[in-house]
XYZ file of C-alpha atoms in Angstrom:
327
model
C -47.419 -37.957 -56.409
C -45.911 -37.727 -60.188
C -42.557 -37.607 -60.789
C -42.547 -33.556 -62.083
C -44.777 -32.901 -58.446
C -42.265 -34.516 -56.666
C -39.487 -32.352 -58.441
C -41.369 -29.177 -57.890
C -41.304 -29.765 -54.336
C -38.011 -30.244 -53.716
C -37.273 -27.317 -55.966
C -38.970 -24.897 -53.897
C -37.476 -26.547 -50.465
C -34.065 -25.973 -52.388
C -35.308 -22.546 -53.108
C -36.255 -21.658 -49.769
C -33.268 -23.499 -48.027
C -30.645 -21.217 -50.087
C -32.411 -17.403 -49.299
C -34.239 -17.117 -52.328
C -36.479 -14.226 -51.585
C -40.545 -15.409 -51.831
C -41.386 -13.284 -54.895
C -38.597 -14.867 -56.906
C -39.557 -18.778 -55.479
C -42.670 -17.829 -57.194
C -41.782 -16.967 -60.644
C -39.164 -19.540 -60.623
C -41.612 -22.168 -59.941
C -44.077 -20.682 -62.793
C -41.216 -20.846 -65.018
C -40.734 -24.352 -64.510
C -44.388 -25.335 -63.838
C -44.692 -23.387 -67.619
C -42.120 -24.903 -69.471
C -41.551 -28.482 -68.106
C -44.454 -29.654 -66.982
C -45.389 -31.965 -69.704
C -41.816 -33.248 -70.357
C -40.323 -36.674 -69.709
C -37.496 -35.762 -67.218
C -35.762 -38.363 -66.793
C -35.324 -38.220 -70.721
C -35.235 -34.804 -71.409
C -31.893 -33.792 -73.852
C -30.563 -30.798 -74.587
C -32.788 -30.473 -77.761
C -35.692 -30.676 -75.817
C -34.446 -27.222 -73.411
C -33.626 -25.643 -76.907
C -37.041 -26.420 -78.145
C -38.003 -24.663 -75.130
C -35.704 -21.207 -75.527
C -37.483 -21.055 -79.175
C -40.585 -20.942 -77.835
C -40.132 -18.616 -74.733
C -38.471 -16.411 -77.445
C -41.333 -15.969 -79.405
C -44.110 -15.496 -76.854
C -41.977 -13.202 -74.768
C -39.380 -10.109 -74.888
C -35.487 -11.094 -73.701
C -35.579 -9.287 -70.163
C -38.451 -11.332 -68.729
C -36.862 -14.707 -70.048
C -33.615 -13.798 -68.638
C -35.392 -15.188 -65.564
C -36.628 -18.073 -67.150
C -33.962 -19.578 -68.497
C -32.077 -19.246 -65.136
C -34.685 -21.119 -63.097
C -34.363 -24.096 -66.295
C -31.020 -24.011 -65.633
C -30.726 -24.159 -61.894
C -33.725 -26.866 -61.842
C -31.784 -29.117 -64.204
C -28.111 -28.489 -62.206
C -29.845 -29.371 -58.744
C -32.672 -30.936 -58.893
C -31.945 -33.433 -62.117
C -28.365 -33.082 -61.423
C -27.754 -33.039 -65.072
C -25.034 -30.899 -65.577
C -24.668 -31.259 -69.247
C -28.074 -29.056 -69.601
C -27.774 -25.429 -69.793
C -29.383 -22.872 -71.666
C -27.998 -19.220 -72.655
C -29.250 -16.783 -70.923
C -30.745 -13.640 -72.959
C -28.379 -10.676 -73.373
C -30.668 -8.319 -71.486
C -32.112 -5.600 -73.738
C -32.056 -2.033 -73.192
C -35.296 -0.256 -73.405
C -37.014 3.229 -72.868
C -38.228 3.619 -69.753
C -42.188 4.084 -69.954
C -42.992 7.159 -67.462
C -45.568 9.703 -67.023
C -45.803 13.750 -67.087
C -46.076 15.830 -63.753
C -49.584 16.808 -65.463
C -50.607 12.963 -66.183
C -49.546 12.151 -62.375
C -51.485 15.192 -60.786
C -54.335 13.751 -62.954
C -54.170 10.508 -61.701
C -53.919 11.123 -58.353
C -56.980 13.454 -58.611
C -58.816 10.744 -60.076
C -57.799 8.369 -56.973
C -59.146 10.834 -54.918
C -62.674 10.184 -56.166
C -61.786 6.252 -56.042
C -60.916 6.031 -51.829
C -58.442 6.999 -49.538
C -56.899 3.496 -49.785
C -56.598 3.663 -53.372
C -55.272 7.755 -53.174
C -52.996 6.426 -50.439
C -51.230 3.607 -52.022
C -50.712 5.760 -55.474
C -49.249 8.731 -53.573
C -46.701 6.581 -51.697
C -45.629 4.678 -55.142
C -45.283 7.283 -56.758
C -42.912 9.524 -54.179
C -40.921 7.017 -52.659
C -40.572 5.147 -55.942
C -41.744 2.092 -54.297
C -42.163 -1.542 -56.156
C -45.997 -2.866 -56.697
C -44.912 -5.972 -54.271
C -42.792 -3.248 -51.860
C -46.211 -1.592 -51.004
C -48.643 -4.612 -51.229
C -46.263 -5.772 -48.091
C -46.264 -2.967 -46.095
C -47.281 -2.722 -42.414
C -48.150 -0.740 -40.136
C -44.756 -1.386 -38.016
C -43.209 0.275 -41.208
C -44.184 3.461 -41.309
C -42.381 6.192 -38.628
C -44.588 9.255 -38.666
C -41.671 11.065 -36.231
C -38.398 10.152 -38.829
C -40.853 11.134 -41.379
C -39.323 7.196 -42.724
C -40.724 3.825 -44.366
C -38.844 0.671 -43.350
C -39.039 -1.554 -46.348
C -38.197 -5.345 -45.973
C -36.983 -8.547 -47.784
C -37.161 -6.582 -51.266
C -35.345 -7.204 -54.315
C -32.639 -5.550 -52.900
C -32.601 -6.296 -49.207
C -33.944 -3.805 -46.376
C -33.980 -0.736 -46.904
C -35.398 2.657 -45.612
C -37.030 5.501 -47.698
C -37.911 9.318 -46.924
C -41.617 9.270 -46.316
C -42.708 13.098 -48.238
C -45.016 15.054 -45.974
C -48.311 14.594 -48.445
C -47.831 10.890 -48.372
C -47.920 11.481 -44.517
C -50.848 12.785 -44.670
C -52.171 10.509 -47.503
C -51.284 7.588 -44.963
C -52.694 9.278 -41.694
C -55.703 10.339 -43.300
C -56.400 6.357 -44.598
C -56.086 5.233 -41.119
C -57.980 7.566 -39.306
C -61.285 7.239 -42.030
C -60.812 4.112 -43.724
C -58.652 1.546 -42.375
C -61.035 -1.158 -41.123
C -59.265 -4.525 -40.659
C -61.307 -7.612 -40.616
C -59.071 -8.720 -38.036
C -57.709 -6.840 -34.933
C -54.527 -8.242 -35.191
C -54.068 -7.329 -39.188
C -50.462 -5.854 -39.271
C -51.007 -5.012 -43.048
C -51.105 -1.533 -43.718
C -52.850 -1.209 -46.806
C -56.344 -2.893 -46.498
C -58.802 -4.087 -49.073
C -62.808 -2.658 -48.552
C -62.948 -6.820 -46.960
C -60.362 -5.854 -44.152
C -57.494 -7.844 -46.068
C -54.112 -7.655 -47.187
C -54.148 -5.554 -50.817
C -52.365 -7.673 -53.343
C -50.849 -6.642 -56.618
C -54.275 -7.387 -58.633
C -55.902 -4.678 -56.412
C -53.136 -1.723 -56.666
C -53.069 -3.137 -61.257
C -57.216 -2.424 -61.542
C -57.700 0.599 -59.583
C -54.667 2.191 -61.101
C -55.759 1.793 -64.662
C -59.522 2.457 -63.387
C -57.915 6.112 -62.438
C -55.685 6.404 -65.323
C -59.285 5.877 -67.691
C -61.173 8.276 -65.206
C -57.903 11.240 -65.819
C -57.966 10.707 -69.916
C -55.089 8.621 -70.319
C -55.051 6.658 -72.983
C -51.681 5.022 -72.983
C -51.179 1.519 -70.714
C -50.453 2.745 -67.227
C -49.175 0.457 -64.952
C -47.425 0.389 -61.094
C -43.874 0.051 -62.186
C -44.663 3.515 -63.994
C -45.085 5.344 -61.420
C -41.537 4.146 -60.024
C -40.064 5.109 -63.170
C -41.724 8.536 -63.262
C -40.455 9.172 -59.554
C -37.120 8.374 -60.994
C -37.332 10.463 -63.708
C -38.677 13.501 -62.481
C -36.364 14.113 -59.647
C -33.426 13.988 -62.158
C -35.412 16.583 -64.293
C -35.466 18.633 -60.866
C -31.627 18.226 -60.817
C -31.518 16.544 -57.785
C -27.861 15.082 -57.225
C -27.664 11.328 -58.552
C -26.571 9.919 -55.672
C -28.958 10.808 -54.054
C -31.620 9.494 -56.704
C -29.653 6.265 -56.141
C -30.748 5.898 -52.370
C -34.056 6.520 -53.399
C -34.247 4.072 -56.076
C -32.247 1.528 -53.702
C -30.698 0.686 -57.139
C -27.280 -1.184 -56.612
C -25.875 -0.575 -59.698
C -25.484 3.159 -60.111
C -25.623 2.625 -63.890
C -29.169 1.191 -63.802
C -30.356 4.121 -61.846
C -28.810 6.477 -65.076
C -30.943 4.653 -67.255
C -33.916 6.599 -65.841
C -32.408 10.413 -66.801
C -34.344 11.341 -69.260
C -33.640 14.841 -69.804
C -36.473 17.060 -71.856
C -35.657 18.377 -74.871
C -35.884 22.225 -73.057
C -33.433 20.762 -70.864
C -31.317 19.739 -73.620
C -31.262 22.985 -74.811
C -30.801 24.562 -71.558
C -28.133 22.366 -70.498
C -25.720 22.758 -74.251
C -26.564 26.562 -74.432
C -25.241 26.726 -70.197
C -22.183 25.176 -71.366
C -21.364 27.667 -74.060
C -22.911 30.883 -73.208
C -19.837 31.437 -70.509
C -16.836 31.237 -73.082
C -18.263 32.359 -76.589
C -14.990 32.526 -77.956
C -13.192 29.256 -77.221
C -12.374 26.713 -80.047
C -13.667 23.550 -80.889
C -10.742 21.993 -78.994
C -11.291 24.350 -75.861
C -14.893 23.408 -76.302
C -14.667 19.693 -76.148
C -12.296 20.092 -73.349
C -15.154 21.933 -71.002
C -17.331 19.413 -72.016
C -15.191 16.781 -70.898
C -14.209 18.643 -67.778
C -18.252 18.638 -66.528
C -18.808 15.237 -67.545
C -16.028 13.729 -65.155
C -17.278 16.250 -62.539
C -21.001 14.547 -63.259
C -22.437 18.003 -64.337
C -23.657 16.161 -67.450
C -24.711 12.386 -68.434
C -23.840 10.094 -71.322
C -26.412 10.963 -73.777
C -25.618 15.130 -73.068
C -22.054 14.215 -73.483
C -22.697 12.890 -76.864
C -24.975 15.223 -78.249
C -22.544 17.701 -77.112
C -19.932 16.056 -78.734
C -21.797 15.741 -82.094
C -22.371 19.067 -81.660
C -19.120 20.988 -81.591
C -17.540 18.325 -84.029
C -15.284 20.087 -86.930
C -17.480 19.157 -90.544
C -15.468 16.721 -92.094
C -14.389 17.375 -95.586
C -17.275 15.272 -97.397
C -15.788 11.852 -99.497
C -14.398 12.488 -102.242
C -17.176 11.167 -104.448
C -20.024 13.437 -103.443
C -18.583 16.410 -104.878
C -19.670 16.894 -108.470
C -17.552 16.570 -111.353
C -15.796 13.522 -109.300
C -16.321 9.675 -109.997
């Protein structure tokens, strides 16, 4: 057994001794399988991790290294007990969220229709309870509570949790089992099967999800986490409360699940003409000061309270040198 072997090893005992959940062992392992593989170890300088960063900074975008550069940096504390050897870890970079119209969704879903029940069934219940490609990969059939009208999710990124199960993917689920299901074994707990009687994995839900997205017209990338997104999206363009979007998301942070209200620009419109149309003759001071008033009562979100804002401003006297016949 080489040296690096041996250190992979006890890197993923270390892993699994401390609660690391078994998606994450995996892509911290690939990390380090990736980056150190061919390096001297018991030589390996600071230089050498920096050489590293460059390189993961070129092939890849700043979120997805964020991850990488913390398994370097755990492997090198615990496992090469080199303490000296650290590597900064990416400011995380905000991004649009990529999601999909209520037409685009009804479109793929149709398509999936055409594909199997399986495939129908596993899109439907992504895409209304928001679920995470691995979340419905390990679902079983223990999980699913027809009479709570509830899906018990477990050891996910954020711990256990429990979604509402909507009545269509009820039926999307119910229908699967009673036509489709056929498990290779009798004692297969998994409740989303492959046309071999196995476990779906994530390369299963990735091709027939972009096989349904070509068959509806689509011609932008469509992938699992979009659906999740849309979800997200779409139920704060229904003004559901926030809070409640939160327990659906199971987001922690209640500021990562405001990063998926993405109000249309009708809604926009809607929302700054609501605000005014009920006191036509207040001031720009009483203005900002309603404005202000339904944003700390959560009537309105950061980006609405801005344009808002920008909106109601008093025009500035322009600089001096724009007006003509100045210098």
């Amino acid at each position: 057994m080489t040296s690096f072997d041996h250190a992979i090893n006890e890197y993923q005992r270390y892993l699994w001794q401390n609660g690391y959940r078994k998606n994450s062992i995996k892509h911290y392992l690939k990390a380090i399988r990736q980056t150190l593989k061919n390096t001297d170890l018991e030589n390996i300088t600071q230089r050498t991790l920096d050489d590293i960063s460059i390189e993961l900074r070129k092939r890849y975008q700043p979120n997805g290294n964020r991850n990488r550069h913390a398994a370097i940096n755990l492997f090198c504390k615990v496992i090469l007990k080199r303490n000296d050897l650290h590597l900064k870890i990416p400011r995380s970079k905000a991004r649009n969220r990529d999601v999909l119209t209520n037409k685009e969704i009804d479109q793929i879903l149709e398509a999936a229709t055409e594909e199997s029940r399986t495939v129908f069934g596993v899109i439907q219940t992504i895409y209304d309870c928001a679920l995470r490609i691995s979340e419905v990969c390990h679902l079983n059939l223990e999980d699913i509570d027809f009479q709570s009208m509830e899906i018990s999710l477990k050891d996910t990124k954020t711990g256990d949790n429990i979604v509402t199960m909507t009545s269509r993917v009820a039926e999307a689920i119910n229908d699967y089992l009673v036509y489709e299901r056929r498990p290779a074994d009798k004692g297969e707990k998994a409740l989303f099967l492959s046309e071999r009687g196995l476990r779906i994995g994530e390369h299963f839900v990735r091709n027939h999800l972009k096989r349904c997205a070509v068959e509806a017209g689509i011609h932008k990338r469509v992938y699992a986490h979009m659906l999740r997104a849309s979800c997200i999206t779409h139920l704060f363009n229904e003004g559901i409360n926030p809070n409640s979007i939160q327990k659906h998301a199971r987001h922690r942070d209640f500021a990562q699940t405001m990063t998926y209200n993405r109000p249309t620009q009708q809604q926009m419109k809607a929302d700054i003409e609501r605000v005014f149309a009920k006191k036509p003759d207040l001031n720009d001071e009483d203005r900002i000061r309603v404005v202000i008033d339904k944003y700390v009562r959560g009537e309105i979100t950061d980006p609405e309270l801005q344009a808002l804002l920008e909106m109601i401003k008093p025009k500035q006297l322009k600089h001096r040198g724009e007006f003509s016949g100045y210098a």
